[in-house]
PDB file of C-alpha atoms and ligand atoms in Angstrom:
ATOM      1  CA  ALA A   9     -40.814 -31.713  -4.975  1.00 46.00           C
ATOM      2  CA  LYS A  10     -44.300 -32.128  -3.565  1.00 51.00           C
ATOM      3  CA  ASN A  11     -45.350 -28.533  -2.917  1.00 54.00           C
ATOM      4  CA  ASP A  12     -44.203 -26.963  -6.194  1.00 53.00           C
ATOM      5  CA  ASP A  13     -46.416 -29.254  -8.286  1.00 53.00           C
ATOM      6  CA  LYS A  14     -49.300 -27.514  -6.496  1.00 61.00           C
ATOM      7  CA  LYS A  15     -48.307 -23.912  -7.258  1.00 62.00           C
ATOM      8  CA  LYS A  16     -46.770 -24.545 -10.675  1.00 79.00           C
ATOM      9  CA  SER A  17     -48.834 -24.256 -13.825  1.00 92.00           C
ATOM     10  CA  TRP A  18     -47.521 -26.890 -16.160  1.00 96.00           C
ATOM     11  CA  SER A  19     -46.943 -26.758 -19.892  1.00 97.00           C
ATOM     12  CA  LEU A  20     -45.839 -29.229 -22.545  1.00 97.00           C
ATOM     13  CA  SER A  21     -42.325 -27.765 -22.523  1.00 97.00           C
ATOM     14  CA  ASP A  22     -41.901 -29.113 -18.966  1.00 98.00           C
ATOM     15  CA  PHE A  23     -41.925 -32.683 -20.300  1.00 98.00           C
ATOM     16  CA  ASP A  24     -39.907 -34.954 -22.582  1.00 98.00           C
ATOM     17  CA  LEU A  25     -42.460 -37.120 -24.393  1.00 98.00           C
ATOM     18  CA  GLY A  26     -41.894 -40.885 -24.708  1.00 98.00           C
ATOM     19  CA  ARG A  27     -43.691 -43.762 -26.404  1.00 97.00           C
ATOM     20  CA  PRO A  28     -47.472 -43.967 -26.681  1.00 95.00           C
ATOM     21  CA  LEU A  29     -48.908 -46.129 -23.870  1.00 94.00           C
ATOM     22  CA  GLY A  30     -52.480 -46.287 -25.050  1.00 91.00           C
ATOM     23  CA  LYS A  31     -54.838 -44.898 -27.596  1.00 86.00           C
ATOM     24  CA  GLY A  32     -58.408 -43.872 -26.978  1.00 80.00           C
ATOM     25  CA  LYS A  33     -61.219 -42.279 -28.942  1.00 78.00           C
ATOM     26  CA  PHE A  34     -60.463 -38.784 -27.682  1.00 84.00           C
ATOM     27  CA  GLY A  35     -56.699 -38.899 -27.584  1.00 88.00           C
ATOM     28  CA  ASN A  36     -53.657 -40.878 -26.498  1.00 92.00           C
ATOM     29  CA  VAL A  37     -51.612 -41.534 -23.394  1.00 94.00           C
ATOM     30  CA  TYR A  38     -47.840 -41.074 -23.605  1.00 97.00           C
ATOM     31  CA  LEU A  39     -44.990 -41.977 -21.340  1.00 98.00           C
ATOM     32  CA  ALA A  40     -43.429 -38.653 -20.301  1.00 98.00           C
ATOM     33  CA  ARG A  41     -40.683 -37.371 -18.038  1.00 98.00           C
ATOM     34  CA  GLU A  42     -40.705 -34.048 -16.220  1.00 98.00           C
ATOM     35  CA  LYS A  43     -37.486 -32.332 -17.339  1.00 98.00           C
ATOM     36  CA  GLU A  44     -36.288 -30.932 -14.029  1.00 97.00           C
ATOM     37  CA  SER A  45     -37.031 -33.806 -11.642  1.00 97.00           C
ATOM     38  CA  HIS A  46     -36.848 -36.636 -14.215  1.00 98.00           C
ATOM     39  CA  TYR A  47     -40.113 -37.839 -12.639  1.00 98.00           C
ATOM     40  CA  VAL A  48     -41.832 -40.276 -15.006  1.00 98.00           C
ATOM     41  CA  VAL A  49     -45.568 -39.779 -15.612  1.00 98.00           C
ATOM     42  CA  ALA A  50     -48.300 -40.814 -18.030  1.00 97.00           C
ATOM     43  CA  LEU A  51     -49.519 -37.832 -20.048  1.00 97.00           C
ATOM     44  CA  LYS A  52     -53.082 -38.214 -21.321  1.00 94.00           C
ATOM     45  CA  VAL A  53     -53.575 -35.907 -24.303  1.00 95.00           C
ATOM     46  CA  LEU A  54     -57.173 -35.181 -25.314  1.00 93.00           C
ATOM     47  CA  PHE A  55     -58.225 -33.172 -28.359  1.00 93.00           C
ATOM     48  CA  LYS A  56     -60.535 -30.281 -27.531  1.00 92.00           C
ATOM     49  CA  SER A  57     -62.214 -30.587 -30.944  1.00 90.00           C
ATOM     50  CA  GLN A  58     -63.113 -34.248 -30.292  1.00 87.00           C
ATOM     51  CA  ILE A  59     -64.325 -33.444 -26.799  1.00 85.00           C
ATOM     52  CA  LEU A  60     -66.486 -30.483 -27.822  1.00 85.00           C
ATOM     53  CA  ASP A  61     -67.969 -32.423 -30.761  1.00 78.00           C
ATOM     54  CA  SER A  62     -68.899 -35.339 -28.522  1.00 77.00           C
ATOM     55  CA  GLU A  63     -70.212 -33.101 -25.717  1.00 76.00           C
ATOM     56  CA  ILE A  64     -68.245 -35.082 -23.185  1.00 82.00           C
ATOM     57  CA  GLU A  65     -66.623 -31.941 -21.838  1.00 85.00           C
ATOM     58  CA  HIS A  66     -68.556 -32.351 -18.545  1.00 85.00           C
ATOM     59  CA  GLN A  67     -67.225 -35.907 -18.315  1.00 84.00           C
ATOM     60  CA  VAL A  68     -63.598 -34.783 -18.744  1.00 87.00           C
ATOM     61  CA  ARG A  69     -64.148 -31.949 -16.264  1.00 87.00           C
ATOM     62  CA  ARG A  70     -65.587 -34.426 -13.759  1.00 85.00           C
ATOM     63  CA  GLU A  71     -62.759 -36.928 -14.340  1.00 85.00           C
ATOM     64  CA  VAL A  72     -60.269 -34.149 -13.527  1.00 90.00           C
ATOM     65  CA  GLU A  73     -62.062 -32.720 -10.500  1.00 90.00           C
ATOM     66  CA  ILE A  74     -62.657 -36.184  -9.048  1.00 89.00           C
ATOM     67  CA  GLN A  75     -59.290 -37.811  -9.729  1.00 90.00           C
ATOM     68  CA  CYS A  76     -57.297 -34.758  -8.556  1.00 92.00           C
ATOM     69  CA  ARG A  77     -58.999 -34.986  -5.147  1.00 92.00           C
ATOM     70  CA  LEU A  78     -58.516 -38.724  -4.599  1.00 94.00           C
ATOM     71  CA  ARG A  79     -55.354 -39.895  -2.797  1.00 96.00           C
ATOM     72  CA  HIS A  80     -55.202 -43.667  -2.273  1.00 97.00           C
ATOM     73  CA  PRO A  81     -52.522 -46.318  -3.001  1.00 97.00           C
ATOM     74  CA  ASN A  82     -54.982 -48.245  -5.180  1.00 97.00           C
ATOM     75  CA  ILE A  83     -56.224 -45.248  -7.179  1.00 96.00           C
ATOM     76  CA  LEU A  84     -54.129 -43.849 -10.036  1.00 96.00           C
ATOM     77  CA  ARG A  85     -53.009 -40.343  -9.031  1.00 96.00           C
ATOM     78  CA  MET A  86     -53.707 -37.296 -11.164  1.00 95.00           C
ATOM     79  CA  TYR A  87     -50.948 -34.749 -10.409  1.00 96.00           C
ATOM     80  CA  GLY A  88     -52.426 -31.902 -12.453  1.00 95.00           C
ATOM     81  CA  TYR A  89     -53.535 -30.761 -15.859  1.00 95.00           C
ATOM     82  CA  PHE A  90     -52.989 -27.998 -18.406  1.00 96.00           C
ATOM     83  CA  HIS A  91     -54.180 -27.121 -21.878  1.00 95.00           C
ATOM     84  CA  ASP A  92     -53.007 -25.353 -25.021  1.00 95.00           C
ATOM     85  CA  GLU A  93     -55.020 -24.114 -27.949  1.00 95.00           C
ATOM     86  CA  LYS A  94     -55.941 -27.580 -29.286  1.00 95.00           C
ATOM     87  CA  ARG A  95     -55.439 -30.087 -26.483  1.00 96.00           C
ATOM     88  CA  ILE A  96     -56.043 -30.853 -22.822  1.00 95.00           C
ATOM     89  CA  TYR A  97     -53.239 -32.643 -20.953  1.00 96.00           C
ATOM     90  CA  LEU A  98     -53.825 -34.755 -17.835  1.00 95.00           C
ATOM     91  CA  ILE A  99     -50.672 -35.499 -15.813  1.00 97.00           C
ATOM     92  CA  LEU A 100     -51.239 -38.990 -14.428  1.00 96.00           C
ATOM     93  CA  GLU A 101     -49.276 -41.489 -12.348  1.00 97.00           C
ATOM     94  CA  TYR A 102     -47.394 -43.970 -14.549  1.00 98.00           C
ATOM     95  CA  ALA A 103     -48.400 -47.570 -13.794  1.00 97.00           C
ATOM     96  CA  LYS A 104     -45.275 -49.566 -14.576  1.00 97.00           C
ATOM     97  CA  HIS A 105     -46.899 -52.923 -15.388  1.00 96.00           C
ATOM     98  CA  GLY A 106     -49.757 -51.794 -17.635  1.00 94.00           C
ATOM     99  CA  SER A 107     -53.390 -52.857 -17.551  1.00 93.00           C
ATOM    100  CA  MET A 108     -55.098 -55.699 -15.720  1.00 95.00           C
ATOM    101  CA  TYR A 109     -56.796 -56.434 -19.049  1.00 93.00           C
ATOM    102  CA  LYS A 110     -53.441 -57.309 -20.646  1.00 94.00           C
ATOM    103  CA  LEU A 111     -52.222 -59.264 -17.604  1.00 96.00           C
ATOM    104  CA  LEU A 112     -55.462 -61.295 -17.520  1.00 96.00           C
ATOM    105  CA  LYS A 113     -55.185 -62.082 -21.230  1.00 95.00           C
ATOM    106  CA  GLU A 114     -51.577 -63.216 -20.744  1.00 96.00           C
ATOM    107  CA  ARG A 115     -52.330 -65.382 -17.695  1.00 97.00           C
ATOM    108  CA  GLU A 116     -55.828 -66.502 -18.732  1.00 97.00           C
ATOM    109  CA  ARG A 117     -56.935 -66.457 -15.072  1.00 98.00           C
ATOM    110  CA  PHE A 118     -55.476 -66.024 -11.571  1.00 98.00           C
ATOM    111  CA  ASP A 119     -55.395 -68.300  -8.503  1.00 98.00           C
ATOM    112  CA  GLU A 120     -57.766 -67.603  -5.618  1.00 98.00           C
ATOM    113  CA  LYS A 121     -55.173 -66.035  -3.288  1.00 98.00           C
ATOM    114  CA  THR A 122     -54.109 -63.528  -5.985  1.00 98.00           C
ATOM    115  CA  VAL A 123     -57.706 -62.600  -6.837  1.00 98.00           C
ATOM    116  CA  ALA A 124     -58.596 -62.222  -3.145  1.00 98.00           C
ATOM    117  CA  ILE A 125     -55.692 -59.743  -2.756  1.00 98.00           C
ATOM    118  CA  TYR A 126     -56.838 -57.746  -5.803  1.00 98.00           C
ATOM    119  CA  ILE A 127     -60.466 -57.730  -4.561  1.00 98.00           C
ATOM    120  CA  ARG A 128     -59.329 -56.699  -1.025  1.00 98.00           C
ATOM    121  CA  ASP A 129     -57.360 -53.738  -2.415  1.00 98.00           C
ATOM    122  CA  LEU A 130     -60.085 -52.724  -4.879  1.00 97.00           C
ATOM    123  CA  THR A 131     -62.668 -52.872  -2.081  1.00 98.00           C
ATOM    124  CA  LYS A 132     -60.522 -50.575   0.095  1.00 97.00           C
ATOM    125  CA  ALA A 133     -60.223 -48.108  -2.819  1.00 97.00           C
ATOM    126  CA  LEU A 134     -63.992 -48.195  -3.384  1.00 96.00           C
ATOM    127  CA  VAL A 135     -64.707 -47.676   0.350  1.00 97.00           C
ATOM    128  CA  TYR A 136     -62.475 -44.582   0.077  1.00 96.00           C
ATOM    129  CA  CYS A 137     -64.298 -43.360  -3.082  1.00 94.00           C
ATOM    130  CA  HIS A 138     -67.745 -43.914  -1.605  1.00 92.00           C
ATOM    131  CA  ALA A 139     -66.719 -42.032   1.563  1.00 94.00           C
ATOM    132  CA  LYS A 140     -65.993 -39.092  -0.794  1.00 92.00           C
ATOM    133  CA  LYS A 141     -69.399 -39.555  -2.456  1.00 89.00           C
ATOM    134  CA  VAL A 142     -67.818 -40.814  -5.683  1.00 89.00           C
ATOM    135  CA  ILE A 143     -69.108 -43.860  -7.534  1.00 86.00           C
ATOM    136  CA  HIS A 144     -66.805 -45.153 -10.255  1.00 82.00           C
ATOM    137  CA  ARG A 145     -69.430 -46.929 -12.393  1.00 79.00           C
ATOM    138  CA  ASP A 146     -66.900 -48.469 -14.724  1.00 86.00           C
ATOM    139  CA  ILE A 147     -64.861 -51.033 -12.779  1.00 91.00           C
ATOM    140  CA  LYS A 148     -63.490 -53.549 -15.307  1.00 93.00           C
ATOM    141  CA  PRO A 149     -60.064 -54.995 -16.215  1.00 94.00           C
ATOM    142  CA  GLU A 150     -59.519 -52.306 -18.891  1.00 90.00           C
ATOM    143  CA  ASN A 151     -59.738 -49.587 -16.235  1.00 91.00           C
ATOM    144  CA  LEU A 152     -57.424 -51.246 -13.724  1.00 95.00           C
ATOM    145  CA  LEU A 153     -53.685 -50.642 -13.976  1.00 96.00           C
ATOM    146  CA  ILE A 154     -50.809 -52.444 -12.264  1.00 97.00           C
ATOM    147  CA  GLY A 155     -48.278 -50.400 -10.331  1.00 97.00           C
ATOM    148  CA  HIS A 156     -44.596 -50.779  -9.478  1.00 96.00           C
ATOM    149  CA  ASN A 157     -45.195 -53.392  -6.754  1.00 96.00           C
ATOM    150  CA  TRP A 158     -47.765 -55.173  -8.908  1.00 97.00           C
ATOM    151  CA  GLU A 159     -50.546 -53.475  -6.901  1.00 97.00           C
ATOM    152  CA  LEU A 160     -53.855 -52.763  -8.572  1.00 97.00           C
ATOM    153  CA  LYS A 161     -54.825 -49.146  -9.313  1.00 97.00           C
ATOM    154  CA  ILE A 162     -58.255 -47.911 -10.381  1.00 95.00           C
ATOM    155  CA  ALA A 163     -57.856 -45.584 -13.365  1.00 92.00           C
ATOM    156  CA  ASP A 164     -60.073 -43.717 -15.804  1.00 77.00           C
ATOM    157  CA  PHE A 165     -62.685 -41.878 -13.740  1.00 71.00           C
ATOM    158  CA  GLY A 166     -64.229 -40.681 -16.977  1.00 66.00           C
ATOM    159  CA  TRP A 167     -67.464 -42.439 -16.085  1.00 61.00           C
ATOM    160  CA  SER A 168     -67.456 -41.705 -12.376  1.00 61.00           C
ATOM    161  CA  VAL A 169     -70.149 -39.433 -10.935  1.00 59.00           C
ATOM    162  CA  HIS A 170     -71.311 -38.109  -7.597  1.00 60.00           C
ATOM    163  CA  SER A 171     -73.936 -40.366  -6.143  1.00 56.00           C
ATOM    164  CA  PRO A 172     -76.905 -40.608  -6.550  1.00 54.00           C
ATOM    165  CA  SER A 173     -77.126 -40.285 -10.266  1.00 55.00           C
ATOM    166  CA  SER A 174     -79.402 -41.380 -13.028  1.00 49.00           C
ATOM    167  CA  ARG A 175     -77.370 -39.878 -15.830  1.00 44.00           C
ATOM    168  CA  ARG A 176     -78.226 -41.661 -19.062  1.00 41.00           C
ATOM    169  CA  MET A 177     -74.987 -43.133 -20.364  1.00 43.00           C
ATOM    170  CA  THR A 178     -74.534 -44.126 -23.986  1.00 44.00           C
ATOM    171  CA  LEU A 179     -73.860 -47.822 -23.534  1.00 48.00           C
ATOM    172  CA  CYS A 180     -70.485 -47.866 -25.232  1.00 56.00           C
ATOM    173  CA  GLY A 181     -67.988 -50.608 -24.465  1.00 65.00           C
ATOM    174  CA  THR A 182     -68.733 -53.944 -22.854  1.00 79.00           C
ATOM    175  CA  LEU A 183     -72.137 -54.618 -21.293  1.00 89.00           C
ATOM    176  CA  ASP A 184     -70.634 -57.379 -19.134  1.00 94.00           C
ATOM    177  CA  TYR A 185     -70.091 -55.093 -16.178  1.00 93.00           C
ATOM    178  CA  LEU A 186     -73.430 -53.251 -16.221  1.00 93.00           C
ATOM    179  CA  SER A 187     -75.702 -53.801 -13.223  1.00 95.00           C
ATOM    180  CA  PRO A 188     -79.402 -54.642 -13.714  1.00 95.00           C
ATOM    181  CA  GLU A 189     -80.474 -51.150 -12.552  1.00 94.00           C
ATOM    182  CA  MET A 190     -78.094 -49.437 -14.998  1.00 90.00           C
ATOM    183  CA  ILE A 191     -79.330 -51.630 -17.842  1.00 89.00           C
ATOM    184  CA  GLU A 192     -82.887 -50.570 -17.015  1.00 89.00           C
ATOM    185  CA  GLY A 193     -81.825 -46.907 -16.805  1.00 88.00           C
ATOM    186  CA  LYS A 194     -83.057 -46.746 -13.210  1.00 88.00           C
ATOM    187  CA  PRO A 195     -81.521 -44.296 -10.745  1.00 85.00           C
ATOM    188  CA  HIS A 196     -78.404 -45.967  -9.416  1.00 85.00           C
ATOM    189  CA  ASN A 197     -76.015 -45.376  -6.546  1.00 89.00           C
ATOM    190  CA  TYR A 198     -72.867 -46.776  -4.923  1.00 92.00           C
ATOM    191  CA  ALA A 199     -74.248 -50.297  -5.190  1.00 95.00           C
ATOM    192  CA  VAL A 200     -73.331 -50.440  -8.896  1.00 94.00           C
ATOM    193  CA  ASP A 201     -69.671 -50.625  -7.836  1.00 95.00           C
ATOM    194  CA  ILE A 202     -70.494 -53.564  -5.531  1.00 97.00           C
ATOM    195  CA  TRP A 203     -72.102 -55.382  -8.458  1.00 97.00           C
ATOM    196  CA  SER A 204     -69.110 -54.769 -10.757  1.00 96.00           C
ATOM    197  CA  LEU A 205     -66.766 -55.950  -7.976  1.00 97.00           C
ATOM    198  CA  GLY A 206     -68.608 -59.291  -8.175  1.00 98.00           C
ATOM    199  CA  VAL A 207     -68.311 -59.349 -11.966  1.00 98.00           C
ATOM    200  CA  LEU A 208     -64.581 -58.593 -11.772  1.00 98.00           C
ATOM    201  CA  CYS A 209     -63.985 -61.256  -9.104  1.00 98.00           C
ATOM    202  CA  TYR A 210     -65.589 -63.870 -11.365  1.00 98.00           C
ATOM    203  CA  GLU A 211     -63.669 -62.753 -14.472  1.00 98.00           C
ATOM    204  CA  LEU A 212     -60.278 -62.802 -12.669  1.00 98.00           C
ATOM    205  CA  LEU A 213     -60.981 -66.314 -11.300  1.00 98.00           C
ATOM    206  CA  VAL A 214     -62.488 -67.813 -14.454  1.00 98.00           C
ATOM    207  CA  GLY A 215     -60.962 -65.761 -17.326  1.00 97.00           C
ATOM    208  CA  LEU A 216     -64.380 -64.873 -18.753  1.00 97.00           C
ATOM    209  CA  PRO A 217     -67.041 -62.486 -17.356  1.00 97.00           C
ATOM    210  CA  PRO A 218     -70.005 -64.247 -15.692  1.00 98.00           C
ATOM    211  CA  PHE A 219     -72.654 -63.022 -18.147  1.00 97.00           C
ATOM    212  CA  ASP A 220     -70.607 -63.614 -21.299  1.00 96.00           C
ATOM    213  CA  ALA A 221     -72.864 -64.546 -24.204  1.00 95.00           C
ATOM    214  CA  LYS A 222     -72.818 -64.632 -27.988  1.00 93.00           C
ATOM    215  CA  ASP A 223     -74.897 -61.460 -28.318  1.00 93.00           C
ATOM    216  CA  SER A 224     -75.923 -58.479 -26.190  1.00 92.00           C
ATOM    217  CA  HIS A 225     -79.529 -59.638 -25.766  1.00 94.00           C
ATOM    218  CA  GLN A 226     -78.323 -62.862 -24.177  1.00 96.00           C
ATOM    219  CA  THR A 227     -75.964 -60.857 -21.943  1.00 95.00           C
ATOM    220  CA  TYR A 228     -78.857 -58.552 -20.920  1.00 94.00           C
ATOM    221  CA  ARG A 229     -81.034 -61.531 -20.063  1.00 96.00           C
ATOM    222  CA  LYS A 230     -78.277 -63.238 -18.050  1.00 97.00           C
ATOM    223  CA  ILE A 231     -77.655 -60.017 -16.105  1.00 97.00           C
ATOM    224  CA  ARG A 232     -81.311 -59.325 -15.397  1.00 95.00           C
ATOM    225  CA  TYR A 233     -81.965 -62.829 -14.083  1.00 95.00           C
ATOM    226  CA  VAL A 234     -78.427 -63.245 -12.668  1.00 96.00           C
ATOM    227  CA  ILE A 235     -77.863 -66.448 -14.628  1.00 97.00           C
ATOM    228  CA  ILE A 236     -74.356 -67.565 -13.575  1.00 97.00           C
ATOM    229  CA  LYS A 237     -72.510 -70.882 -13.926  1.00 97.00           C
ATOM    230  CA  TYR A 238     -69.529 -71.413 -11.616  1.00 98.00           C
ATOM    231  CA  PRO A 239     -66.828 -73.789 -12.944  1.00 98.00           C
ATOM    232  CA  ASP A 240     -66.158 -76.647 -10.507  1.00 98.00           C
ATOM    233  CA  PHE A 241     -62.637 -75.339  -9.722  1.00 98.00           C
ATOM    234  CA  ILE A 242     -64.169 -72.322  -7.911  1.00 98.00           C
ATOM    235  CA  SER A 243     -64.159 -72.775  -4.112  1.00 98.00           C
ATOM    236  CA  GLU A 244     -67.379 -72.667  -2.070  1.00 98.00           C
ATOM    237  CA  LYS A 245     -66.213 -69.545  -0.191  1.00 98.00           C
ATOM    238  CA  ALA A 246     -65.466 -67.680  -3.438  1.00 98.00           C
ATOM    239  CA  LYS A 247     -68.938 -68.623  -4.755  1.00 98.00           C
ATOM    240  CA  ASP A 248     -70.454 -67.471  -1.465  1.00 98.00           C
ATOM    241  CA  LEU A 249     -68.873 -64.015  -1.763  1.00 98.00           C
ATOM    242  CA  MET A 250     -69.806 -63.567  -5.450  1.00 98.00           C
ATOM    243  CA  GLY A 251     -73.326 -64.743  -4.640  1.00 98.00           C
ATOM    244  CA  LYS A 252     -73.579 -61.907  -2.099  1.00 98.00           C
ATOM    245  CA  LEU A 253     -72.329 -59.248  -4.560  1.00 98.00           C
ATOM    246  CA  LEU A 254     -74.223 -60.298  -7.692  1.00 98.00           C
ATOM    247  CA  VAL A 255     -77.692 -59.640  -6.245  1.00 98.00           C
ATOM    248  CA  ILE A 256     -80.401 -57.966  -8.359  1.00 97.00           C
ATOM    249  CA  ASN A 257     -81.708 -55.746  -5.564  1.00 97.00           C
ATOM    250  CA  PRO A 258     -78.972 -53.092  -4.941  1.00 96.00           C
ATOM    251  CA  GLU A 259     -79.958 -52.751  -1.253  1.00 97.00           C
ATOM    252  CA  GLN A 260     -79.361 -56.446  -0.643  1.00 98.00           C
ATOM    253  CA  ARG A 261     -75.775 -56.494  -1.996  1.00 98.00           C
ATOM    254  CA  LEU A 262     -73.072 -57.115   0.619  1.00 98.00           C
ATOM    255  CA  PRO A 263     -71.790 -53.689   1.804  1.00 98.00           C
ATOM    256  CA  LEU A 264     -68.135 -53.108   0.874  1.00 97.00           C
ATOM    257  CA  ILE A 265     -67.074 -52.978   4.530  1.00 96.00           C
ATOM    258  CA  ASN A 266     -68.407 -56.535   4.987  1.00 98.00           C
ATOM    259  CA  VAL A 267     -66.516 -57.728   1.889  1.00 98.00           C
ATOM    260  CA  LEU A 268     -63.279 -57.099   3.807  1.00 98.00           C
ATOM    261  CA  GLN A 269     -64.527 -59.395   6.616  1.00 98.00           C
ATOM    262  CA  HIS A 270     -65.704 -62.213   4.335  1.00 98.00           C
ATOM    263  CA  PRO A 271     -63.883 -65.517   5.120  1.00 98.00           C
ATOM    264  CA  TRP A 272     -62.727 -65.907   1.484  1.00 98.00           C
ATOM    265  CA  ILE A 273     -60.926 -62.536   1.802  1.00 98.00           C
ATOM    266  CA  THR A 274     -59.625 -62.940   5.381  1.00 98.00           C
ATOM    267  CA  GLU A 275     -58.346 -66.471   4.659  1.00 98.00           C
ATOM    268  CA  ASN A 276     -56.836 -65.782   1.214  1.00 98.00           C
ATOM    269  CA  ALA A 277     -55.783 -62.134   1.535  1.00 98.00           C
ATOM    270  CA  PRO A 278     -54.743 -61.545   5.163  1.00 94.00           C
ATOM    271  CA  GLU A 279     -53.626 -57.999   6.059  1.00 91.00           C
ATOM    272  CA  GLY A 280     -50.163 -57.419   4.698  1.00 92.00           C
ATOM    273  CA  ALA A 281     -50.331 -60.065   1.931  1.00 96.00           C
ATOM    274  CA  GLN A 282     -48.976 -58.431  -1.229  1.00 96.00           C
ATOM    275  CA  PRO A 283     -49.932 -59.148  -4.893  1.00 96.00           C
ATOM    276  CA  PRO A 284     -47.516 -61.578  -6.614  1.00 96.00           C
ATOM    277  CA  ALA A 285     -45.027 -60.353  -9.225  1.00 96.00           C
ATOM    278  CA  PHE A 286     -45.594 -61.779 -12.698  1.00 93.00           C
ATOM    279  CA  ASN A 287     -42.360 -61.893 -14.673  1.00 79.00           C
ATOM    280  CA  PRO A 288     -42.933 -61.841 -18.461  1.00 71.00           C
ATOM    281  CA  GLU A 289     -40.933 -65.045 -19.061  1.00 55.00           C
ATOM    282  CA  GLN A 290     -42.888 -66.878 -16.329  1.00 56.00           C
ATOM    283  CA  LYS A 291     -45.598 -68.597 -18.418  1.00 48.00           C
TER     284      LYS A 291
HETATM  285  C1  LIG B  24     -56.794 -41.996 -24.333  1.00 60.23           C
HETATM  286  C2  LIG B  24     -56.739 -43.014 -23.269  1.00 60.23           C
HETATM  287  C3  LIG B  24     -56.152 -44.279 -23.284  1.00 60.23           C
HETATM  288  C4  LIG B  24     -56.390 -44.786 -22.011  1.00 60.23           C
HETATM  289  C5  LIG B  24     -55.993 -46.090 -21.490  1.00 60.23           C
HETATM  290  N1  LIG B  24     -54.599 -46.001 -21.046  1.00 60.23           N
HETATM  291  C6  LIG B  24     -54.128 -45.759 -19.804  1.00 60.23           C
HETATM  292  C7  LIG B  24     -52.742 -45.842 -19.879  1.00 60.23           C
HETATM  293  C8  LIG B  24     -51.773 -45.738 -18.780  1.00 60.23           C
HETATM  294  C9  LIG B  24     -51.861 -44.802 -17.735  1.00 60.23           C
HETATM  295 CL1  LIG B  24     -53.148 -43.639 -17.708  1.00 60.23          CL
HETATM  296  C10 LIG B  24     -50.928 -44.790 -16.701  1.00 60.23           C
HETATM  297  N2  LIG B  24     -49.913 -45.690 -16.653  1.00 60.23           N
HETATM  298  C11 LIG B  24     -49.792 -46.598 -17.664  1.00 60.23           C
HETATM  299  N3  LIG B  24     -48.871 -47.563 -17.847  1.00 60.23           N
HETATM  300  C12 LIG B  24     -49.170 -48.186 -18.992  1.00 60.23           C
HETATM  301  C13 LIG B  24     -48.379 -49.301 -19.483  1.00 60.23           C
HETATM  302  C14 LIG B  24     -47.242 -49.784 -18.879  1.00 60.23           C
HETATM  303  N4  LIG B  24     -46.811 -50.815 -19.642  1.00 60.23           N
HETATM  304  C15 LIG B  24     -45.632 -51.635 -19.414  1.00 60.23           C
HETATM  305  N5  LIG B  24     -47.605 -50.985 -20.688  1.00 60.23           N
HETATM  306  C16 LIG B  24     -48.584 -50.052 -20.611  1.00 60.23           C
HETATM  307  C17 LIG B  24     -49.682 -49.944 -21.607  1.00 60.23           C
HETATM  308  N6  LIG B  24     -50.284 -47.668 -19.563  1.00 60.23           N
HETATM  309  C18 LIG B  24     -50.686 -46.650 -18.739  1.00 60.23           C
HETATM  310  C19 LIG B  24     -52.449 -46.161 -21.210  1.00 60.23           C
HETATM  311  N7  LIG B  24     -53.606 -46.203 -21.911  1.00 60.23           N
HETATM  312  N8  LIG B  24     -57.039 -43.891 -21.286  1.00 60.23           N
HETATM  313  O1  LIG B  24     -57.280 -42.830 -22.042  1.00 60.23           O
END
């Protein structure tokens, strides 16, 4: 029923609502099923009052306009949106296996072949975004969901912008993924996503982000001087790739296209290699 979800203007009565999937500051995400097709979606419900109060209306508008335009297997689809008097509803793809954040907590860390597959797929999604002049700016386990075939999907484009941008962002949430130029409020571009790809690679391999520290000042300092310790179980090739992504000068970071040709990726995540399935009982 591809074409009619273009023409159709949706409303809440088109859906049976299911359990809450996640709660956020501005609203919640519910499992939902479209009544006619029985198609299962994730319905993100945002309160207009909260949005207007917090002046993040432009952010929500941008999230919608950006995510509706992006079509990629490793980017969570937005099928449409609608609103009623009090709320805005975003009709999103349902990611069957939840967030990378939860999976990482459950498994502590992943083996190098699994991480290389995730990084390969995330890099392809970012190459696609950058080709459409979109920088995500908020790549971290909380914003990555796991689909039906255990494939990674970038979600939550609430922080994405069109490059270049120097929009001041209230530093809410973890600092661990911020690049040096964002910390210093300098104009930033696509290269911030290359930096956060390096941070994510480390966290998936080690189980902790590379600049983890007891307080934010220590984290700032570690980021600004790129102070990283690699555990001895990390391979030389993995360290080589992260060392080429976590570079202070944005221009000197390894371009995403070259990430796909790096030996650690080509040897651990050859074309066609799929992410492993993690069954809940498998501990
Ligand atoms: C508000 C608010 C909360 C969030 C974070 N968030 C995203 C989801 C979510 C989405 Cl958008 C799509 N598919 C999902 N699948 C799950 C899920 C599946 N399992 C087995 N467990 C969970 C959880 N969550 C999904 C939920 N919360 N963004 O804005």
